């Protein structure tokens, strides 16, 4: 088992390296007004590769295509949790507690929580009173459950992992429509996941795309919300996610590297490196 772990480590590392290579091969991107080419390395789509007798999979995700957890206001947070089907009482607790976790004071909102609440728990801790350091910190917040955070459910229905919606690494206040995934589209606009998936597929087929091109993929009634919550921009901070495994294995070794693109996509700066313990079901769900 130790030998397998070492093998999977280097297979995952090969995936990370391939992701960096893809980014560096992209032509220099201009501003929002210029059309983006159809080839988009940060579209979040998984691809597989082989190294020796082992396998790896890799995807590049634009962090700007997610909702910045530290910048989302009350309206956006409520919209997201309601569109995910969370009960209103829990929505109230979650939103107030997230805002309390982020603010610098110890005054809790009506349904929120500060350090006095967390210190009274069986395993006490204090509220951050500052920005979230990682999306996983949501698990410390009052009202959050592992089932909601990870999208767990035993009924076979597709659930949304909050890690696909929120980020702490985006440099944008709004969400990049050029790279936003289906869960983000669903959570912000309230359209069905089927409609959101169709938008992502149609976007991928465009030979080149501008914000106006993407707006036309939605119904006219959605255009107001799109312009309120979305922008069109080249990716600036991306996550390269990779996993190494063997044919028929139920587990894999997972890495996640968050990098900043610089010099017209001619360099990458590593911001964070995460050695992840992956859920054996992750590959089946992806």
PDB file of C-alpha atoms in Angstrom:
ATOM      1  CA  UNK A   1       0.000   0.000   0.000  1.00  0.00           C
ATOM      2  CA  UNK A   2       2.916   2.334   0.672  1.00  0.00           C
ATOM      3  CA  UNK A   3       4.271   1.591  -2.802  1.00  0.00           C
ATOM      4  CA  UNK A   4       0.894   2.373  -4.344  1.00  0.00           C
ATOM      5  CA  UNK A   5       0.739   5.674  -2.473  1.00  0.00           C
ATOM      6  CA  UNK A   6       4.140   6.682  -3.859  1.00  0.00           C
ATOM      7  CA  UNK A   7       3.080   5.699  -7.379  1.00  0.00           C
ATOM      8  CA  UNK A   8      -0.160   7.683  -7.095  1.00  0.00           C
ATOM      9  CA  UNK A   9       1.783  10.669  -5.752  1.00  0.00           C
ATOM     10  CA  UNK A  10       3.898  10.934  -8.882  1.00  0.00           C
ATOM     11  CA  UNK A  11       0.956  10.233 -11.177  1.00  0.00           C
ATOM     12  CA  UNK A  12      -0.922  13.138  -9.580  1.00  0.00           C
ATOM     13  CA  UNK A  13       2.200  15.290  -9.873  1.00  0.00           C
ATOM     14  CA  UNK A  14       2.261  14.478 -13.601  1.00  0.00           C
ATOM     15  CA  UNK A  15      -1.308  15.768 -13.817  1.00  0.00           C
ATOM     16  CA  UNK A  16      -0.342  19.033 -12.083  1.00  0.00           C
ATOM     17  CA  UNK A  17       2.583  19.445 -14.474  1.00  0.00           C
ATOM     18  CA  UNK A  18       0.330  18.895 -17.483  1.00  0.00           C
ATOM     19  CA  UNK A  19      -2.070  21.540 -16.159  1.00  0.00           C
ATOM     20  CA  UNK A  20       0.769  24.075 -15.858  1.00  0.00           C
ATOM     21  CA  UNK A  21       1.909  23.196 -19.385  1.00  0.00           C
ATOM     22  CA  UNK A  22      -1.580  23.846 -20.777  1.00  0.00           C
ATOM     23  CA  UNK A  23      -1.684  27.269 -19.150  1.00  0.00           C
ATOM     24  CA  UNK A  24       1.715  28.264 -20.486  1.00  0.00           C
ATOM     25  CA  UNK A  25       0.748  27.169 -24.020  1.00  0.00           C
ATOM     26  CA  UNK A  26      -2.208  29.561 -24.159  1.00  0.00           C
ATOM     27  CA  UNK A  27      -1.798  32.747 -26.202  1.00  0.00           C
ATOM     28  CA  UNK A  28      -1.692  36.041 -24.341  1.00  0.00           C
ATOM     29  CA  UNK A  29      -5.220  37.160 -23.446  1.00  0.00           C
ATOM     30  CA  UNK A  30      -6.474  40.715 -23.705  1.00  0.00           C
ATOM     31  CA  UNK A  31      -9.122  42.523 -21.704  1.00  0.00           C
ATOM     32  CA  UNK A  32     -12.843  41.988 -21.337  1.00  0.00           C
ATOM     33  CA  UNK A  33     -13.645  43.669 -24.648  1.00  0.00           C
ATOM     34  CA  UNK A  34     -11.709  41.114 -26.697  1.00  0.00           C
ATOM     35  CA  UNK A  35     -13.227  37.830 -27.776  1.00  0.00           C
ATOM     36  CA  UNK A  36     -11.973  34.703 -26.036  1.00  0.00           C
ATOM     37  CA  UNK A  37     -10.995  31.713 -28.132  1.00  0.00           C
ATOM     38  CA  UNK A  38     -12.963  28.483 -27.854  1.00  0.00           C
ATOM     39  CA  UNK A  39      -9.939  26.648 -26.419  1.00  0.00           C
ATOM     40  CA  UNK A  40     -10.275  27.401 -22.690  1.00  0.00           C
ATOM     41  CA  UNK A  41      -7.884  25.495 -20.419  1.00  0.00           C
ATOM     42  CA  UNK A  42      -9.663  26.738 -17.262  1.00  0.00           C
ATOM     43  CA  UNK A  43     -13.114  25.396 -18.126  1.00  0.00           C
ATOM     44  CA  UNK A  44     -13.101  22.855 -15.265  1.00  0.00           C
ATOM     45  CA  UNK A  45     -13.420  19.808 -17.541  1.00  0.00           C
ATOM     46  CA  UNK A  46     -11.588  16.650 -16.436  1.00  0.00           C
ATOM     47  CA  UNK A  47      -9.208  14.924 -18.836  1.00  0.00           C
ATOM     48  CA  UNK A  48      -7.247  11.733 -18.322  1.00  0.00           C
ATOM     49  CA  UNK A  49      -3.704  10.735 -19.156  1.00  0.00           C
ATOM     50  CA  UNK A  50      -1.416   7.751 -18.779  1.00  0.00           C
ATOM     51  CA  UNK A  51       2.093   7.565 -17.401  1.00  0.00           C
ATOM     52  CA  UNK A  52       3.674   4.130 -17.596  1.00  0.00           C
ATOM     53  CA  UNK A  53       1.081   1.706 -16.277  1.00  0.00           C
ATOM     54  CA  UNK A  54      -0.620   4.345 -14.149  1.00  0.00           C
ATOM     55  CA  UNK A  55      -3.332   6.881 -14.848  1.00  0.00           C
ATOM     56  CA  UNK A  56      -3.962  10.456 -13.844  1.00  0.00           C
ATOM     57  CA  UNK A  57      -6.727  12.967 -14.360  1.00  0.00           C
ATOM     58  CA  UNK A  58      -6.468  16.734 -14.313  1.00  0.00           C
ATOM     59  CA  UNK A  59      -8.604  19.825 -14.667  1.00  0.00           C
ATOM     60  CA  UNK A  60      -7.948  23.551 -14.516  1.00  0.00           C
ATOM     61  CA  UNK A  61     -10.572  25.653 -12.751  1.00  0.00           C
ATOM     62  CA  UNK A  62     -10.783  29.439 -12.936  1.00  0.00           C
ATOM     63  CA  UNK A  63     -11.286  30.642  -9.371  1.00  0.00           C
ATOM     64  CA  UNK A  64     -12.872  33.765 -10.851  1.00  0.00           C
ATOM     65  CA  UNK A  65     -15.665  31.535 -12.132  1.00  0.00           C
ATOM     66  CA  UNK A  66     -16.819  30.952  -8.547  1.00  0.00           C
ATOM     67  CA  UNK A  67     -18.388  33.179  -5.887  1.00  0.00           C
ATOM     68  CA  UNK A  68     -15.860  34.903  -3.636  1.00  0.00           C
ATOM     69  CA  UNK A  69     -16.908  33.829  -0.127  1.00  0.00           C
ATOM     70  CA  UNK A  70     -15.246  36.859   1.446  1.00  0.00           C
ATOM     71  CA  UNK A  71     -16.938  39.382  -0.853  1.00  0.00           C
ATOM     72  CA  UNK A  72     -20.427  37.893  -1.262  1.00  0.00           C
ATOM     73  CA  UNK A  73     -23.030  40.149   0.338  1.00  0.00           C
ATOM     74  CA  UNK A  74     -26.194  39.077   2.144  1.00  0.00           C
ATOM     75  CA  UNK A  75     -28.288  39.121  -1.035  1.00  0.00           C
ATOM     76  CA  UNK A  76     -25.949  36.782  -2.891  1.00  0.00           C
ATOM     77  CA  UNK A  77     -25.594  34.385   0.040  1.00  0.00           C
ATOM     78  CA  UNK A  78     -29.375  34.159   0.478  1.00  0.00           C
ATOM     79  CA  UNK A  79     -29.894  33.643  -3.235  1.00  0.00           C
ATOM     80  CA  UNK A  80     -27.360  30.823  -3.365  1.00  0.00           C
ATOM     81  CA  UNK A  81     -28.687  28.853  -0.397  1.00  0.00           C
ATOM     82  CA  UNK A  82     -32.313  29.299  -1.445  1.00  0.00           C
ATOM     83  CA  UNK A  83     -31.566  28.119  -4.979  1.00  0.00           C
ATOM     84  CA  UNK A  84     -29.813  25.086  -3.480  1.00  0.00           C
ATOM     85  CA  UNK A  85     -33.076  24.183  -1.747  1.00  0.00           C
ATOM     86  CA  UNK A  86     -32.014  24.983   1.814  1.00  0.00           C
ATOM     87  CA  UNK A  87     -34.917  25.571   4.228  1.00  0.00           C
ATOM     88  CA  UNK A  88     -35.541  29.240   5.044  1.00  0.00           C
ATOM     89  CA  UNK A  89     -34.791  28.876   8.777  1.00  0.00           C
ATOM     90  CA  UNK A  90     -31.412  27.338   7.971  1.00  0.00           C
ATOM     91  CA  UNK A  91     -30.764  30.004   5.313  1.00  0.00           C
ATOM     92  CA  UNK A  92     -31.248  32.712   7.956  1.00  0.00           C
ATOM     93  CA  UNK A  93     -28.808  31.012  10.337  1.00  0.00           C
ATOM     94  CA  UNK A  94     -26.219  30.350   7.646  1.00  0.00           C
ATOM     95  CA  UNK A  95     -26.234  33.845   6.169  1.00  0.00           C
ATOM     96  CA  UNK A  96     -26.093  35.661   9.513  1.00  0.00           C
ATOM     97  CA  UNK A  97     -23.429  33.301  10.847  1.00  0.00           C
ATOM     98  CA  UNK A  98     -21.229  33.685   7.742  1.00  0.00           C
ATOM     99  CA  UNK A  99     -21.438  37.466   8.014  1.00  0.00           C
ATOM    100  CA  UNK A 100     -20.684  37.276  11.759  1.00  0.00           C
ATOM    101  CA  UNK A 101     -17.693  35.022  11.077  1.00  0.00           C
ATOM    102  CA  UNK A 102     -16.277  37.569   8.626  1.00  0.00           C
ATOM    103  CA  UNK A 103     -16.889  40.809  10.519  1.00  0.00           C
ATOM    104  CA  UNK A 104     -14.387  42.185  13.011  1.00  0.00           C
ATOM    105  CA  UNK A 105     -16.734  42.619  16.001  1.00  0.00           C
ATOM    106  CA  UNK A 106     -18.306  40.270  18.550  1.00  0.00           C
ATOM    107  CA  UNK A 107     -21.874  41.504  17.994  1.00  0.00           C
ATOM    108  CA  UNK A 108     -23.962  38.706  16.531  1.00  0.00           C
ATOM    109  CA  UNK A 109     -26.828  39.181  14.123  1.00  0.00           C
ATOM    110  CA  UNK A 110     -30.352  37.960  14.942  1.00  0.00           C
ATOM    111  CA  UNK A 111     -29.701  34.438  13.645  1.00  0.00           C
ATOM    112  CA  UNK A 112     -25.920  34.555  13.705  1.00  0.00           C
ATOM    113  CA  UNK A 113     -23.180  33.413  16.045  1.00  0.00           C
ATOM    114  CA  UNK A 114     -20.025  34.814  17.552  1.00  0.00           C
ATOM    115  CA  UNK A 115     -17.363  33.359  19.850  1.00  0.00           C
ATOM    116  CA  UNK A 116     -19.749  33.063  22.812  1.00  0.00           C
ATOM    117  CA  UNK A 117     -21.814  30.528  20.833  1.00  0.00           C
ATOM    118  CA  UNK A 118     -18.815  28.519  19.609  1.00  0.00           C
ATOM    119  CA  UNK A 119     -17.113  28.549  23.005  1.00  0.00           C
ATOM    120  CA  UNK A 120     -20.196  26.882  24.513  1.00  0.00           C
ATOM    121  CA  UNK A 121     -19.933  23.863  22.196  1.00  0.00           C
ATOM    122  CA  UNK A 122     -18.616  20.490  23.379  1.00  0.00           C
ATOM    123  CA  UNK A 123     -15.390  21.170  21.436  1.00  0.00           C
ATOM    124  CA  UNK A 124     -15.040  24.949  21.832  1.00  0.00           C
ATOM    125  CA  UNK A 125     -13.349  27.338  19.425  1.00  0.00           C
ATOM    126  CA  UNK A 126     -13.590  31.035  18.521  1.00  0.00           C
ATOM    127  CA  UNK A 127     -15.102  32.841  15.559  1.00  0.00           C
ATOM    128  CA  UNK A 128     -12.539  34.063  13.046  1.00  0.00           C
ATOM    129  CA  UNK A 129     -13.732  37.693  13.012  1.00  0.00           C
ATOM    130  CA  UNK A 130     -11.954  37.998   9.693  1.00  0.00           C
ATOM    131  CA  UNK A 131     -11.867  36.687   6.154  1.00  0.00           C
ATOM    132  CA  UNK A 132     -12.227  32.972   5.444  1.00  0.00           C
ATOM    133  CA  UNK A 133      -8.828  31.375   4.816  1.00  0.00           C
ATOM    134  CA  UNK A 134     -10.339  28.430   2.927  1.00  0.00           C
ATOM    135  CA  UNK A 135     -13.774  27.387   1.736  1.00  0.00           C
ATOM    136  CA  UNK A 136     -13.558  24.419   4.117  1.00  0.00           C
ATOM    137  CA  UNK A 137     -13.733  26.890   7.012  1.00  0.00           C
ATOM    138  CA  UNK A 138     -17.478  27.016   6.318  1.00  0.00           C
ATOM    139  CA  UNK A 139     -17.673  23.732   8.228  1.00  0.00           C
ATOM    140  CA  UNK A 140     -16.922  25.693  11.430  1.00  0.00           C
ATOM    141  CA  UNK A 141     -19.844  28.062  10.884  1.00  0.00           C
ATOM    142  CA  UNK A 142     -23.146  27.661  12.709  1.00  0.00           C
ATOM    143  CA  UNK A 143     -25.827  26.107  10.515  1.00  0.00           C
ATOM    144  CA  UNK A 144     -23.417  24.347   8.145  1.00  0.00           C
ATOM    145  CA  UNK A 145     -23.472  20.555   7.901  1.00  0.00           C
ATOM    146  CA  UNK A 146     -21.153  18.101   6.103  1.00  0.00           C
ATOM    147  CA  UNK A 147     -24.144  16.932   4.066  1.00  0.00           C
ATOM    148  CA  UNK A 148     -24.793  20.433   2.730  1.00  0.00           C
ATOM    149  CA  UNK A 149     -21.119  21.319   2.313  1.00  0.00           C
ATOM    150  CA  UNK A 150     -20.093  18.163   0.452  1.00  0.00           C
ATOM    151  CA  UNK A 151     -23.418  17.587  -1.311  1.00  0.00           C
ATOM    152  CA  UNK A 152     -23.879  14.232   0.371  1.00  0.00           C
ATOM    153  CA  UNK A 153     -27.115  12.298   0.009  1.00  0.00           C
ATOM    154  CA  UNK A 154     -28.210   8.690  -0.074  1.00  0.00           C
ATOM    155  CA  UNK A 155     -31.012   9.059  -2.609  1.00  0.00           C
ATOM    156  CA  UNK A 156     -28.814   9.084  -5.713  1.00  0.00           C
ATOM    157  CA  UNK A 157     -29.926  12.619  -6.606  1.00  0.00           C
ATOM    158  CA  UNK A 158     -27.257  14.971  -7.884  1.00  0.00           C
ATOM    159  CA  UNK A 159     -26.175  17.330  -5.106  1.00  0.00           C
ATOM    160  CA  UNK A 160     -23.872  20.320  -5.254  1.00  0.00           C
ATOM    161  CA  UNK A 161     -20.583  20.473  -3.399  1.00  0.00           C
ATOM    162  CA  UNK A 162     -20.128  23.999  -2.015  1.00  0.00           C
ATOM    163  CA  UNK A 163     -16.466  23.807  -3.037  1.00  0.00           C
ATOM    164  CA  UNK A 164     -17.735  24.048  -6.631  1.00  0.00           C
ATOM    165  CA  UNK A 165     -19.542  27.311  -5.827  1.00  0.00           C
ATOM    166  CA  UNK A 166     -17.378  29.251  -3.379  1.00  0.00           C
ATOM    167  CA  UNK A 167     -13.738  30.336  -3.442  1.00  0.00           C
ATOM    168  CA  UNK A 168     -11.450  32.521  -1.357  1.00  0.00           C
ATOM    169  CA  UNK A 169      -8.953  33.041  -4.188  1.00  0.00           C
ATOM    170  CA  UNK A 170     -10.911  34.996  -6.798  1.00  0.00           C
ATOM    171  CA  UNK A 171      -9.761  38.538  -7.474  1.00  0.00           C
ATOM    172  CA  UNK A 172     -13.234  39.452  -8.791  1.00  0.00           C
ATOM    173  CA  UNK A 173     -16.240  40.806  -6.925  1.00  0.00           C
ATOM    174  CA  UNK A 174     -18.585  39.281  -9.492  1.00  0.00           C
ATOM    175  CA  UNK A 175     -18.314  35.907 -11.241  1.00  0.00           C
ATOM    176  CA  UNK A 176     -16.579  35.260 -14.555  1.00  0.00           C
ATOM    177  CA  UNK A 177     -19.286  34.086 -16.974  1.00  0.00           C
ATOM    178  CA  UNK A 178     -16.563  32.937 -19.351  1.00  0.00           C
ATOM    179  CA  UNK A 179     -15.614  30.063 -17.013  1.00  0.00           C
ATOM    180  CA  UNK A 180     -18.429  29.714 -14.440  1.00  0.00           C
ATOM    181  CA  UNK A 181     -19.490  26.093 -13.930  1.00  0.00           C
ATOM    182  CA  UNK A 182     -23.029  24.704 -13.937  1.00  0.00           C
ATOM    183  CA  UNK A 183     -23.437  24.678 -10.116  1.00  0.00           C
ATOM    184  CA  UNK A 184     -22.529  28.386  -9.940  1.00  0.00           C
ATOM    185  CA  UNK A 185     -24.943  29.235 -12.771  1.00  0.00           C
ATOM    186  CA  UNK A 186     -27.688  27.258 -11.018  1.00  0.00           C
ATOM    187  CA  UNK A 187     -27.005  28.791  -7.606  1.00  0.00           C
ATOM    188  CA  UNK A 188     -26.902  32.415  -8.774  1.00  0.00           C
ATOM    189  CA  UNK A 189     -29.601  32.421 -11.452  1.00  0.00           C
ATOM    190  CA  UNK A 190     -31.950  29.790 -10.059  1.00  0.00           C
ATOM    191  CA  UNK A 191     -32.139  27.935 -13.386  1.00  0.00           C
ATOM    192  CA  UNK A 192     -32.201  24.148 -13.299  1.00  0.00           C
ATOM    193  CA  UNK A 193     -28.959  22.195 -13.364  1.00  0.00           C
ATOM    194  CA  UNK A 194     -30.027  20.824 -16.743  1.00  0.00           C
ATOM    195  CA  UNK A 195     -30.269  24.352 -18.150  1.00  0.00           C
ATOM    196  CA  UNK A 196     -26.970  25.294 -16.531  1.00  0.00           C
ATOM    197  CA  UNK A 197     -25.265  22.225 -18.014  1.00  0.00           C
ATOM    198  CA  UNK A 198     -26.643  23.124 -21.446  1.00  0.00           C
ATOM    199  CA  UNK A 199     -25.224  26.637 -21.162  1.00  0.00           C
ATOM    200  CA  UNK A 200     -21.775  25.251 -20.302  1.00  0.00           C
ATOM    201  CA  UNK A 201     -21.945  22.845 -23.277  1.00  0.00           C
ATOM    202  CA  UNK A 202     -23.111  25.592 -25.660  1.00  0.00           C
ATOM    203  CA  UNK A 203     -20.399  27.945 -24.399  1.00  0.00           C
ATOM    204  CA  UNK A 204     -17.743  25.324 -25.084  1.00  0.00           C
ATOM    205  CA  UNK A 205     -18.913  25.014 -28.714  1.00  0.00           C
ATOM    206  CA  UNK A 206     -18.489  28.706 -29.543  1.00  0.00           C
ATOM    207  CA  UNK A 207     -15.503  29.360 -31.821  1.00  0.00           C
ATOM    208  CA  UNK A 208     -14.983  32.621 -29.958  1.00  0.00           C
ATOM    209  CA  UNK A 209     -17.018  34.295 -27.288  1.00  0.00           C
ATOM    210  CA  UNK A 210     -17.732  37.708 -25.832  1.00  0.00           C
ATOM    211  CA  UNK A 211     -20.033  38.682 -22.983  1.00  0.00           C
ATOM    212  CA  UNK A 212     -22.742  39.509 -25.534  1.00  0.00           C
ATOM    213  CA  UNK A 213     -22.374  36.069 -27.147  1.00  0.00           C
ATOM    214  CA  UNK A 214     -22.841  34.374 -23.776  1.00  0.00           C
ATOM    215  CA  UNK A 215     -25.866  36.515 -22.881  1.00  0.00           C
ATOM    216  CA  UNK A 216     -27.614  35.245 -26.001  1.00  0.00           C
ATOM    217  CA  UNK A 217     -27.383  31.678 -24.682  1.00  0.00           C
ATOM    218  CA  UNK A 218     -29.893  32.574 -21.951  1.00  0.00           C
ATOM    219  CA  UNK A 219     -33.489  33.701 -22.109  1.00  0.00           C
ATOM    220  CA  UNK A 220     -33.991  37.515 -22.249  1.00  0.00           C
ATOM    221  CA  UNK A 221     -35.535  37.443 -18.761  1.00  0.00           C
ATOM    222  CA  UNK A 222     -32.214  36.275 -17.299  1.00  0.00           C
ATOM    223  CA  UNK A 223     -30.078  39.012 -18.886  1.00  0.00           C
ATOM    224  CA  UNK A 224     -30.645  41.461 -16.007  1.00  0.00           C
ATOM    225  CA  UNK A 225     -29.399  38.987 -13.413  1.00  0.00           C
ATOM    226  CA  UNK A 226     -26.465  38.033 -15.614  1.00  0.00           C
ATOM    227  CA  UNK A 227     -25.239  41.604 -15.835  1.00  0.00           C
ATOM    228  CA  UNK A 228     -25.781  42.056 -12.086  1.00  0.00           C
ATOM    229  CA  UNK A 229     -23.823  39.012 -10.931  1.00  0.00           C
ATOM    230  CA  UNK A 230     -21.403  38.219 -13.777  1.00  0.00           C
ATOM    231  CA  UNK A 231     -18.513  39.771 -15.697  1.00  0.00           C
ATOM    232  CA  UNK A 232     -16.377  38.613 -18.634  1.00  0.00           C
ATOM    233  CA  UNK A 233     -12.645  38.466 -17.984  1.00  0.00           C
ATOM    234  CA  UNK A 234      -9.550  36.365 -18.716  1.00  0.00           C
ATOM    235  CA  UNK A 235      -8.675  33.945 -15.883  1.00  0.00           C
ATOM    236  CA  UNK A 236      -6.161  35.385 -13.424  1.00  0.00           C
ATOM    237  CA  UNK A 237      -6.061  32.889 -10.544  1.00  0.00           C
ATOM    238  CA  UNK A 238      -6.724  29.232 -11.302  1.00  0.00           C
ATOM    239  CA  UNK A 239      -6.690  25.937  -9.442  1.00  0.00           C
ATOM    240  CA  UNK A 240      -5.043  22.906 -11.018  1.00  0.00           C
ATOM    241  CA  UNK A 241      -6.594  19.754  -9.570  1.00  0.00           C
ATOM    242  CA  UNK A 242      -5.109  16.337 -10.284  1.00  0.00           C
ATOM    243  CA  UNK A 243      -5.448  12.768  -9.092  1.00  0.00           C
ATOM    244  CA  UNK A 244      -3.221   9.726  -9.608  1.00  0.00           C
ATOM    245  CA  UNK A 245      -4.532   6.175  -9.593  1.00  0.00           C
ATOM    246  CA  UNK A 246      -4.421   2.783 -11.310  1.00  0.00           C
ATOM    247  CA  UNK A 247      -7.000   1.100 -13.501  1.00  0.00           C
ATOM    248  CA  UNK A 248      -9.676  -0.438 -11.286  1.00  0.00           C
ATOM    249  CA  UNK A 249      -8.545   1.321  -8.095  1.00  0.00           C
ATOM    250  CA  UNK A 250     -11.202   2.890  -5.861  1.00  0.00           C
ATOM    251  CA  UNK A 251      -8.873   5.529  -4.377  1.00  0.00           C
ATOM    252  CA  UNK A 252      -6.469   8.088  -5.730  1.00  0.00           C
ATOM    253  CA  UNK A 253      -3.876  10.580  -4.524  1.00  0.00           C
ATOM    254  CA  UNK A 254      -5.130  14.134  -4.969  1.00  0.00           C
ATOM    255  CA  UNK A 255      -3.333  17.455  -5.267  1.00  0.00           C
ATOM    256  CA  UNK A 256      -4.632  20.968  -5.752  1.00  0.00           C
ATOM    257  CA  UNK A 257      -2.377  23.844  -6.740  1.00  0.00           C
ATOM    258  CA  UNK A 258      -3.715  27.414  -6.785  1.00  0.00           C
ATOM    259  CA  UNK A 259      -1.623  29.582  -9.101  1.00  0.00           C
ATOM    260  CA  UNK A 260      -1.668  33.160 -10.367  1.00  0.00           C
ATOM    261  CA  UNK A 261      -1.086  33.741 -14.073  1.00  0.00           C
ATOM    262  CA  UNK A 262       1.322  36.484 -14.996  1.00  0.00           C
ATOM    263  CA  UNK A 263       3.053  38.072 -17.954  1.00  0.00           C
ATOM    264  CA  UNK A 264       0.268  37.374 -20.463  1.00  0.00           C
ATOM    265  CA  UNK A 265       0.027  33.733 -19.371  1.00  0.00           C
ATOM    266  CA  UNK A 266       3.793  33.335 -19.718  1.00  0.00           C
ATOM    267  CA  UNK A 267       4.406  32.496 -16.057  1.00  0.00           C
ATOM    268  CA  UNK A 268       2.638  30.961 -13.085  1.00  0.00           C
ATOM    269  CA  UNK A 269       3.111  31.836  -9.421  1.00  0.00           C
ATOM    270  CA  UNK A 270       2.192  29.147  -6.906  1.00  0.00           C
ATOM    271  CA  UNK A 271      -0.096  30.592  -4.226  1.00  0.00           C
ATOM    272  CA  UNK A 272      -1.151  27.425  -2.424  1.00  0.00           C
ATOM    273  CA  UNK A 273      -0.391  23.722  -2.604  1.00  0.00           C
ATOM    274  CA  UNK A 274      -2.877  21.332  -1.013  1.00  0.00           C
ATOM    275  CA  UNK A 275      -2.309  17.602  -0.566  1.00  0.00           C
ATOM    276  CA  UNK A 276      -5.888  16.383  -0.441  1.00  0.00           C
ATOM    277  CA  UNK A 277      -7.428  13.230   0.947  1.00  0.00           C
ATOM    278  CA  UNK A 278      -9.995  12.402  -1.708  1.00  0.00           C
ATOM    279  CA  UNK A 279     -13.368  10.774  -1.345  1.00  0.00           C
ATOM    280  CA  UNK A 280     -13.297   7.391  -3.161  1.00  0.00           C
ATOM    281  CA  UNK A 281     -16.527   8.475  -4.861  1.00  0.00           C
ATOM    282  CA  UNK A 282     -15.013  11.667  -6.260  1.00  0.00           C
ATOM    283  CA  UNK A 283     -14.014  10.120  -9.602  1.00  0.00           C
ATOM    284  CA  UNK A 284     -17.440   8.566 -10.076  1.00  0.00           C
ATOM    285  CA  UNK A 285     -19.180  11.860  -9.359  1.00  0.00           C
ATOM    286  CA  UNK A 286     -16.890  14.048 -11.491  1.00  0.00           C
TER     287      UNK A 286
END
